[in-house]
mmCIF file of C-alpha atoms in Angstrom:
data_model
loop_
_atom_site.group_PDB
_atom_site.id
_atom_site.type_symbol
_atom_site.label_atom_id
_atom_site.label_comp_id
_atom_site.label_asym_id
_atom_site.label_seq_id
_atom_site.Cartn_x
_atom_site.Cartn_y
_atom_site.Cartn_z
ATOM 1 C CA MET Q 1 8.277 -22.816 5.412
ATOM 2 C CA LYS Q 2 7.366 -19.054 6.442
ATOM 3 C CA THR Q 3 9.743 -16.296 5.552
ATOM 4 C CA SER Q 4 9.818 -12.849 6.982
ATOM 5 C CA MET Q 5 10.770 -11.334 3.435
ATOM 6 C CA ASP Q 6 8.320 -10.077 1.109
ATOM 7 C CA CYS Q 7 7.494 -8.769 -2.276
ATOM 8 C CA CYS Q 8 8.253 -5.126 -1.410
ATOM 9 C CA ALA Q 9 11.111 -3.534 -2.863
ATOM 10 C CA SER Q 10 14.444 -3.478 -0.868
ATOM 11 C CA ASN Q 11 14.892 0.077 -1.926
ATOM 12 C CA SER Q 12 15.578 1.528 1.510
ATOM 13 C CA ARG Q 13 16.551 5.094 0.923
ATOM 14 C CA THR Q 14 17.254 7.797 3.723
ATOM 15 C CA ALA Q 15 14.803 10.614 4.187
ATOM 16 C CA THR Q 16 16.118 13.940 3.401
ATOM 17 C CA SER Q 17 14.544 17.056 4.878
ATOM 18 C CA ARG Q 18 12.125 18.977 2.581
ATOM 19 C CA SER Q 19 9.256 21.332 3.335
ATOM 20 C CA LEU Q 20 5.660 20.277 2.681
ATOM 21 C CA PRO Q 21 3.788 22.104 0.013
ATOM 22 C CA GLU Q 22 1.272 24.883 0.699
ATOM 23 C CA PRO Q 23 -2.458 23.662 1.029
ATOM 24 C CA ALA Q 24 -4.434 23.885 -2.290
ATOM 25 C CA ALA Q 25 -6.322 27.032 -2.851
ATOM 26 C CA THR Q 26 -9.487 24.750 -3.160
ATOM 27 C CA ALA Q 27 -9.289 21.515 -1.562
ATOM 28 C CA PRO Q 28 -9.710 18.528 -3.983
ATOM 29 C CA VAL Q 29 -12.687 16.505 -3.682
ATOM 30 C CA HIS Q 30 -12.064 12.884 -2.423
ATOM 31 C CA ASP Q 31 -14.738 10.288 -2.772
ATOM 32 C CA GLN Q 32 -14.942 8.839 0.829
ATOM 33 C CA VAL Q 33 -17.073 7.010 3.180
ATOM 34 C CA PRO Q 34 -17.857 8.227 6.752
ATOM 35 C CA LEU Q 35 -17.332 5.401 9.240
ATOM 36 C CA CYS Q 36 -18.849 5.645 12.658
ATOM 37 C CA GLY Q 37 -15.773 4.060 14.321
ATOM 38 C CA GLY Q 38 -16.336 1.546 17.084
ATOM 39 C CA GLU Q 39 -14.729 -1.518 18.387
ATOM 40 C CA PHE Q 40 -13.113 -4.521 16.364
ATOM 41 C CA ALA Q 41 -10.529 -7.342 16.992
ATOM 42 C CA MET Q 42 -7.260 -6.180 15.234
ATOM 43 C CA GLY Q 43 -4.828 -8.867 14.196
ATOM 44 C CA ASP Q 44 -4.378 -12.449 12.655
ATOM 45 C CA ALA Q 45 -7.163 -14.550 13.997
ATOM 46 C CA PHE Q 46 -5.788 -17.588 11.891
ATOM 47 C CA GLY Q 47 -2.148 -17.526 13.081
ATOM 48 C CA GLU Q 48 -0.951 -17.538 9.425
ATOM 49 C CA GLY Q 49 1.079 -14.249 9.392
ATOM 50 C CA TYR Q 50 4.945 -14.153 9.348
ATOM 51 C CA PRO Q 51 6.047 -13.775 12.814
ATOM 52 C CA ALA Q 52 8.622 -10.765 12.008
ATOM 53 C CA ASP Q 53 5.527 -8.819 10.870
ATOM 54 C CA GLY Q 54 3.884 -8.868 14.406
ATOM 55 C CA GLU Q 55 0.276 -9.636 13.436
ATOM 56 C CA LEU Q 56 -0.302 -11.041 16.957
ATOM 57 C CA PRO Q 57 -1.715 -10.931 19.575
ATOM 58 C CA VAL Q 58 -5.234 -10.198 18.457
ATOM 59 C CA HIS Q 59 -6.470 -7.385 20.474
ATOM 60 C CA THR Q 60 -9.244 -5.272 20.728
ATOM 61 C CA VAL Q 61 -9.223 -1.656 19.340
ATOM 62 C CA ARG Q 62 -11.795 1.083 19.661
ATOM 63 C CA LEU Q 63 -11.756 3.936 17.091
ATOM 64 C CA ALA Q 64 -13.483 7.394 16.919
ATOM 65 C CA PRO Q 65 -15.419 8.205 13.899
ATOM 66 C CA TYR Q 66 -13.398 9.120 10.541
ATOM 67 C CA ALA Q 67 -13.934 9.243 6.760
ATOM 68 C CA ILE Q 68 -11.711 7.380 4.415
ATOM 69 C CA ASP Q 69 -11.203 7.382 0.671
ATOM 70 C CA VAL Q 70 -12.851 4.528 -1.166
ATOM 71 C CA THR Q 71 -9.925 4.154 -3.575
ATOM 72 C CA ALA Q 72 -6.479 4.593 -3.418
ATOM 73 C CA VAL Q 73 -5.164 8.131 -4.724
ATOM 74 C CA THR Q 74 -5.096 7.759 -8.519
ATOM 75 C CA VAL Q 75 -2.554 8.987 -11.132
ATOM 76 C CA ALA Q 76 -5.048 11.680 -12.258
ATOM 77 C CA MET Q 77 -5.411 12.936 -8.678
ATOM 78 C CA PHE Q 78 -1.621 12.979 -8.112
ATOM 79 C CA ARG Q 79 -1.017 14.712 -11.336
ATOM 80 C CA THR Q 80 -3.405 17.513 -10.124
ATOM 81 C CA PHE Q 81 -1.457 17.817 -7.055
ATOM 82 C CA VAL Q 82 1.985 18.045 -8.843
ATOM 83 C CA ALA Q 83 0.675 20.618 -11.450
ATOM 84 C CA GLU Q 84 -0.659 22.697 -8.759
ATOM 85 C CA SER Q 85 2.044 22.667 -6.135
ATOM 86 C CA GLY Q 86 5.241 21.911 -8.274
ATOM 87 C CA TYR Q 87 6.069 19.073 -5.900
ATOM 88 C CA VAL Q 88 8.864 16.645 -6.886
ATOM 89 C CA THR Q 89 8.897 13.128 -5.620
ATOM 90 C CA VAL Q 90 11.656 11.142 -4.032
ATOM 91 C CA ALA Q 91 11.915 8.968 -6.992
ATOM 92 C CA GLU Q 92 12.165 11.872 -9.387
ATOM 93 C CA ARG Q 93 14.840 13.449 -7.270
ATOM 94 C CA GLU Q 94 16.977 10.581 -6.882
ATOM 95 C CA GLY Q 95 16.480 9.674 -10.549
ATOM 96 C CA SER Q 96 15.420 6.028 -10.318
ATOM 97 C CA SER Q 97 13.040 3.540 -8.442
ATOM 98 C CA ALA Q 98 12.377 -0.090 -8.059
ATOM 99 C CA VAL Q 99 10.400 -1.885 -10.864
ATOM 100 C CA PHE Q 100 9.231 -5.365 -11.108
ATOM 101 C CA HIS Q 101 11.488 -7.310 -13.559
ATOM 102 C CA LEU Q 102 8.696 -8.489 -15.919
ATOM 103 C CA ALA Q 103 7.253 -4.906 -16.290
ATOM 104 C CA VAL Q 104 10.351 -2.991 -17.075
ATOM 105 C CA ALA Q 105 9.939 -0.541 -19.908
ATOM 106 C CA ALA Q 106 13.433 0.767 -20.561
ATOM 107 C CA SER Q 107 16.546 0.528 -22.444
ATOM 108 C CA ARG Q 108 19.232 -1.885 -20.927
ATOM 109 C CA ALA Q 109 21.441 1.235 -20.073
ATOM 110 C CA ASP Q 110 18.718 2.428 -17.732
ATOM 111 C CA VAL Q 111 18.434 -0.772 -15.753
ATOM 112 C CA ALA Q 112 20.613 -1.371 -12.805
ATOM 113 C CA ALA Q 113 21.626 -4.859 -11.562
ATOM 114 C CA ALA Q 114 19.429 -6.495 -9.101
ATOM 115 C CA ASP Q 115 19.588 -6.951 -5.409
ATOM 116 C CA PRO Q 116 20.575 -10.620 -4.881
ATOM 117 C CA ALA Q 117 18.177 -10.812 -2.074
ATOM 118 C CA VAL Q 118 15.163 -9.748 -4.207
ATOM 119 C CA PRO Q 119 16.123 -10.277 -7.841
ATOM 120 C CA TRP Q 120 12.851 -9.655 -9.212
ATOM 121 C CA TRP Q 121 13.331 -5.963 -8.455
ATOM 122 C CA LEU Q 122 15.370 -3.728 -10.801
ATOM 123 C CA ASP Q 123 16.507 -0.060 -10.089
ATOM 124 C CA VAL Q 124 15.368 1.530 -13.031
ATOM 125 C CA ARG Q 125 16.566 5.192 -14.111
ATOM 126 C CA GLY Q 126 13.652 7.306 -15.181
ATOM 127 C CA ALA Q 127 11.009 5.103 -13.215
ATOM 128 C CA ASP Q 128 8.613 7.359 -11.269
ATOM 129 C CA TRP Q 129 4.832 8.044 -10.863
ATOM 130 C CA ARG Q 130 4.523 9.336 -14.539
ATOM 131 C CA HIS Q 131 6.550 6.475 -15.860
ATOM 132 C CA PRO Q 132 5.763 3.463 -13.466
ATOM 133 C CA TYR Q 133 7.753 0.904 -15.432
ATOM 134 C CA GLY Q 134 10.495 3.066 -16.775
ATOM 135 C CA PRO Q 135 10.912 5.930 -19.126
ATOM 136 C CA LEU Q 136 9.367 4.058 -21.982
ATOM 137 C CA SER Q 137 6.091 3.798 -20.076
ATOM 138 C CA ASP Q 138 3.351 6.212 -19.281
ATOM 139 C CA ALA Q 139 1.056 6.049 -16.287
ATOM 140 C CA GLU Q 140 -2.643 5.616 -16.691
ATOM 141 C CA SER Q 141 -4.992 8.214 -15.073
ATOM 142 C CA SER Q 142 -7.356 5.618 -13.683
ATOM 143 C CA HIS Q 143 -4.615 3.552 -11.950
ATOM 144 C CA PRO Q 144 -3.439 4.024 -8.343
ATOM 145 C CA VAL Q 145 -0.418 6.217 -8.322
ATOM 146 C CA GLU Q 146 2.818 4.372 -7.907
ATOM 147 C CA HIS Q 147 6.525 5.170 -6.875
ATOM 148 C CA VAL Q 148 5.223 7.488 -4.104
ATOM 149 C CA ALA Q 149 7.314 7.178 -0.912
ATOM 150 C CA TRP Q 150 5.828 8.002 2.510
ATOM 151 C CA ASP Q 151 7.181 11.291 2.314
ATOM 152 C CA ASP Q 152 5.353 12.024 -0.976
ATOM 153 C CA ALA Q 153 2.206 10.580 0.462
ATOM 154 C CA VAL Q 154 2.479 13.067 3.398
ATOM 155 C CA ALA Q 155 3.213 15.867 1.007
ATOM 156 C CA TYR Q 156 0.090 15.108 -1.119
ATOM 157 C CA CYS Q 157 -1.928 15.053 2.245
ATOM 158 C CA ALA Q 158 -0.600 18.486 3.369
ATOM 159 C CA TRP Q 159 -1.543 19.976 -0.093
ATOM 160 C CA ALA Q 160 -5.048 18.197 -0.075
ATOM 161 C CA GLY Q 161 -5.977 18.933 3.565
ATOM 162 C CA ARG Q 162 -6.028 15.282 4.458
ATOM 163 C CA ARG Q 163 -3.927 12.722 6.473
ATOM 164 C CA LEU Q 164 -2.791 9.138 6.127
ATOM 165 C CA PRO Q 165 -4.860 6.491 8.005
ATOM 166 C CA THR Q 166 -3.465 5.029 11.034
ATOM 167 C CA GLU Q 167 -2.852 1.383 10.834
ATOM 168 C CA ALA Q 168 -5.967 0.569 13.110
ATOM 169 C CA GLU Q 169 -8.123 2.789 10.937
ATOM 170 C CA TRP Q 170 -7.029 1.003 7.725
ATOM 171 C CA GLU Q 171 -7.527 -2.476 9.202
ATOM 172 C CA TYR Q 172 -10.846 -1.548 10.320
ATOM 173 C CA ALA Q 173 -12.059 0.005 7.019
ATOM 174 C CA ALA Q 174 -10.498 -2.761 5.022
ATOM 175 C CA ARG Q 175 -12.413 -5.461 7.127
ATOM 176 C CA GLY Q 176 -15.577 -3.806 6.048
ATOM 177 C CA GLY Q 177 -17.590 -5.087 8.994
ATOM 178 C CA LEU Q 178 -16.286 -8.642 8.672
ATOM 179 C CA ASP Q 179 -14.548 -8.984 12.048
ATOM 180 C CA GLY Q 180 -12.030 -11.638 12.409
ATOM 181 C CA ARG Q 181 -12.061 -12.929 8.708
ATOM 182 C CA ARG Q 182 -9.234 -13.789 6.662
ATOM 183 C CA PHE Q 183 -9.926 -11.619 3.597
ATOM 184 C CA ALA Q 184 -11.971 -8.331 3.185
ATOM 185 C CA TRP Q 185 -14.761 -10.410 1.659
ATOM 186 C CA GLY Q 186 -14.495 -13.488 3.983
ATOM 187 C CA ASP Q 187 -12.325 -16.540 4.254
ATOM 188 C CA GLU Q 188 -12.211 -18.050 0.735
ATOM 189 C CA LEU Q 189 -9.608 -16.385 -1.618
ATOM 190 C CA ASN Q 190 -11.602 -17.066 -4.764
ATOM 191 C CA PRO Q 191 -15.328 -17.196 -3.699
ATOM 192 C CA GLY Q 192 -17.250 -18.790 -6.571
ATOM 193 C CA GLY Q 193 -14.072 -19.376 -8.527
ATOM 194 C CA ARG Q 194 -13.844 -15.551 -9.255
ATOM 195 C CA TRP Q 195 -10.575 -13.314 -8.843
ATOM 196 C CA VAL Q 196 -11.720 -10.455 -6.406
ATOM 197 C CA CYS Q 197 -8.368 -8.777 -5.924
ATOM 198 C CA ASN Q 198 -5.309 -8.263 -8.123
ATOM 199 C CA ILE Q 199 -2.645 -10.500 -6.873
ATOM 200 C CA TRP Q 200 -0.164 -12.901 -8.571
ATOM 201 C CA GLN Q 201 -1.342 -16.031 -10.313
ATOM 202 C CA GLY Q 202 1.281 -18.617 -11.532
ATOM 203 C CA ARG Q 203 4.759 -19.357 -10.487
ATOM 204 C CA PHE Q 204 6.275 -16.292 -8.586
ATOM 205 C CA PRO Q 205 8.269 -14.396 -9.732
ATOM 206 C CA TYR Q 206 8.723 -15.744 -13.206
ATOM 207 C CA GLU Q 207 5.386 -16.530 -14.626
ATOM 208 C CA ASN Q 208 2.149 -14.821 -14.247
ATOM 209 C CA THR Q 209 -0.706 -16.487 -15.982
ATOM 210 C CA GLY Q 210 -2.810 -13.221 -15.761
ATOM 211 C CA ASP Q 211 -5.953 -15.031 -14.780
ATOM 212 C CA ASP Q 212 -7.271 -11.799 -13.197
ATOM 213 C CA GLY Q 213 -6.354 -9.732 -16.340
ATOM 214 C CA HIS Q 214 -3.245 -7.900 -14.928
ATOM 215 C CA LEU Q 215 0.406 -8.244 -14.852
ATOM 216 C CA ALA Q 216 0.818 -4.907 -12.778
ATOM 217 C CA THR Q 217 -1.668 -2.465 -11.440
ATOM 218 C CA ALA Q 218 -5.387 -2.509 -12.335
ATOM 219 C CA PRO Q 219 -7.504 0.618 -12.534
ATOM 220 C CA VAL Q 220 -9.169 1.604 -9.211
ATOM 221 C CA ARG Q 221 -12.644 0.116 -8.901
ATOM 222 C CA SER Q 222 -11.948 -2.929 -10.974
ATOM 223 C CA TYR Q 223 -12.863 -5.488 -8.278
ATOM 224 C CA PRO Q 224 -15.935 -5.451 -5.940
ATOM 225 C CA PRO Q 225 -15.956 -3.272 -3.086
ATOM 226 C CA ASN Q 226 -15.887 -4.463 0.529
ATOM 227 C CA GLY Q 227 -18.799 -4.131 3.057
ATOM 228 C CA PHE Q 228 -17.862 -0.341 3.671
ATOM 229 C CA GLY Q 229 -17.567 0.501 -0.123
ATOM 230 C CA LEU Q 230 -13.661 0.517 -0.206
ATOM 231 C CA TYR Q 231 -12.074 -0.879 -3.253
ATOM 232 C CA GLU Q 232 -8.853 -2.814 -3.650
ATOM 233 C CA VAL Q 233 -7.960 -2.962 -0.050
ATOM 234 C CA ALA Q 234 -6.238 -6.457 -1.004
ATOM 235 C CA GLY Q 235 -3.764 -6.407 -3.819
ATOM 236 C CA ASN Q 236 -3.116 -3.847 -6.406
ATOM 237 C CA VAL Q 237 -0.805 -1.644 -4.479
ATOM 238 C CA TRP Q 238 0.500 -1.579 -1.020
ATOM 239 C CA GLU Q 239 -0.754 1.583 0.936
ATOM 240 C CA TRP Q 240 1.146 3.721 3.261
ATOM 241 C CA CYS Q 241 -0.264 4.478 6.797
ATOM 242 C CA ALA Q 242 0.598 7.016 9.256
ATOM 243 C CA ASP Q 243 2.408 4.732 11.891
ATOM 244 C CA ARG Q 244 5.874 3.801 12.560
ATOM 245 C CA PHE Q 245 6.290 -0.071 12.452
ATOM 246 C CA ALA Q 246 7.312 -2.245 15.293
ATOM 247 C CA PRO Q 247 6.735 -5.878 15.237
ATOM 248 C CA ASP Q 248 5.998 -6.077 19.060
ATOM 249 C CA TYR Q 249 3.711 -3.101 18.871
ATOM 250 C CA TYR Q 250 0.432 -5.080 19.289
ATOM 251 C CA ALA Q 251 1.447 -6.394 22.799
ATOM 252 C CA HIS Q 252 1.407 -3.014 24.436
ATOM 253 C CA SER Q 253 -0.665 -0.749 22.001
ATOM 254 C CA PRO Q 254 -3.420 1.200 23.507
ATOM 255 C CA SER Q 255 -7.082 0.088 22.995
ATOM 256 C CA ALA Q 256 -8.393 3.434 22.053
ATOM 257 C CA ASP Q 257 -7.189 4.984 18.722
ATOM 258 C CA PRO Q 258 -3.747 3.522 18.700
ATOM 259 C CA GLN Q 259 -1.131 5.842 16.891
ATOM 260 C CA GLY Q 260 1.622 3.465 16.259
ATOM 261 C CA PRO Q 261 5.226 3.634 18.232
ATOM 262 C CA GLU Q 262 6.707 6.729 19.066
ATOM 263 C CA SER Q 263 9.995 5.594 17.261
ATOM 264 C CA GLY Q 264 11.192 3.699 14.627
ATOM 265 C CA ASP Q 265 12.825 4.120 11.080
ATOM 266 C CA ARG Q 266 10.218 2.349 9.071
ATOM 267 C CA ARG Q 267 6.506 3.181 8.387
ATOM 268 C CA VAL Q 268 3.595 0.662 8.179
ATOM 269 C CA MET Q 269 2.284 -0.575 4.556
ATOM 270 C CA ARG Q 270 -0.810 -2.477 4.333
ATOM 271 C CA GLY Q 271 -2.937 -4.399 1.753
ATOM 272 C CA GLY Q 272 -0.377 -6.360 -0.186
ATOM 273 C CA SER Q 273 0.108 -5.650 -3.972
ATOM 274 C CA TYR Q 274 -0.129 -7.240 -7.523
ATOM 275 C CA LEU Q 275 2.823 -9.256 -6.538
ATOM 276 C CA CYS Q 276 1.650 -11.188 -3.580
ATOM 277 C CA HIS Q 277 1.319 -15.029 -3.862
ATOM 278 C CA HIS Q 278 0.636 -17.422 -1.362
ATOM 279 C CA SER Q 279 3.958 -19.230 -2.086
ATOM 280 C CA TYR Q 280 6.076 -16.137 -1.047
ATOM 281 C CA CYS Q 281 4.115 -13.289 0.206
ATOM 282 C CA HIS Q 282 0.465 -13.970 1.336
ATOM 283 C CA ARG Q 283 0.058 -10.259 2.705
ATOM 284 C CA TYR Q 284 -3.133 -9.782 0.999
ATOM 285 C CA ARG Q 285 -4.941 -11.010 4.091
ATOM 286 C CA VAL Q 286 -6.525 -8.234 5.888
ATOM 287 C CA ALA Q 287 -4.346 -8.506 8.952
ATOM 288 C CA ALA Q 288 -1.058 -8.513 7.238
ATOM 289 C CA ARG Q 289 1.449 -5.942 7.721
ATOM 290 C CA SER Q 290 4.740 -4.772 6.088
ATOM 291 C CA ALA Q 291 6.977 -1.682 6.353
ATOM 292 C CA ASN Q 292 9.795 0.381 4.464
ATOM 293 C CA THR Q 293 11.711 3.446 5.171
ATOM 294 C CA PRO Q 294 9.702 6.837 4.346
ATOM 295 C CA ALA Q 295 11.943 7.668 1.486
ATOM 296 C CA SER Q 296 11.562 4.273 -0.322
ATOM 297 C CA SER Q 297 9.686 4.004 -3.618
ATOM 298 C CA SER Q 298 8.541 1.032 -5.657
ATOM 299 C CA GLY Q 299 6.313 0.231 -8.584
ATOM 300 C CA ASN Q 300 3.792 -1.510 -6.189
ATOM 301 C CA CYS Q 301 3.249 1.174 -3.473
ATOM 302 C CA GLY Q 302 0.545 3.753 -3.179
ATOM 303 C CA PHE Q 303 -1.854 5.223 -0.636
ATOM 304 C CA ARG Q 304 -5.342 6.402 0.351
ATOM 305 C CA THR Q 305 -6.240 9.200 2.706
ATOM 306 C CA VAL Q 306 -8.382 10.164 5.632
ATOM 307 C CA ALA Q 307 -10.417 13.281 6.204
ATOM 308 C CA LEU Q 308 -8.680 15.727 8.884
ATOM 309 C CA SER Q 309 -11.921 16.119 10.791
ATOM 310 C CA GLY Q 310 -13.099 12.931 12.826
ATOM 311 C CA GLY Q 311 -9.537 11.715 13.374
ATOM 312 C CA ARG Q 312 -6.559 12.535 15.538
ATOM 313 C CA ARG Q 313 -3.882 13.087 13.012
#
């Protein structure tokens, strides 16, 4: 039976007004791939999505050229941003963030009671991008940065002279030239019996067999890239997009460079995370969508960026 709930944290915080950081004196170098743009079929060609996510109808989209990061922004990249700008993330200002229950590294006193709707998520005091599983953990430089709210991702972009991809740009890039396929690499989850993305194996949410070698995040570039050279566009961490979310948007979105709805209190997330599993949240499919409020953070959400030139935002 399909459900509209997902493995994202139910950590919906209200955004607060905060000025964006000044641009970096020297723009950081992003390893990116230029895409010529073009036309593709956006949406779920297999009818496998959750109705509330709005993956239908499949519709033709035309995109102008743009350039997108080959990996999610890493802890090392985000550390440089914070050191140079003095930026403080939402999770740091709030004092806590959502951590998956099997990954918590904190004393009992720092762990709040679980939300009954999503009991695998715990609100952990001291969990943030530096300490992804709680105050007794340290972030690894080569891993994607976690516990970044949409507001934090936008702040990084302002400093780096970048922007978040639109949802259409994200899906086109993630497909890697494989139009109408289920995954970024084809239609089979484990081609040749190999794990090619970091998702849950075992019985969600209580037992992870670790067949792919990871309970939580993997370092970027751990799995084969897609046809455009992008890494980990399925699993590992959810990635924020620029667009507001509406489940009915595909029914009336423009065909050229869609920018998302003009209103809405949630922002789109794409790609799934290390917690996705076919029994509960199979949003590692390339057409899958989810959303959260701009001030929400969790231990399975990050972002990648797009160059300002060659794009509309």
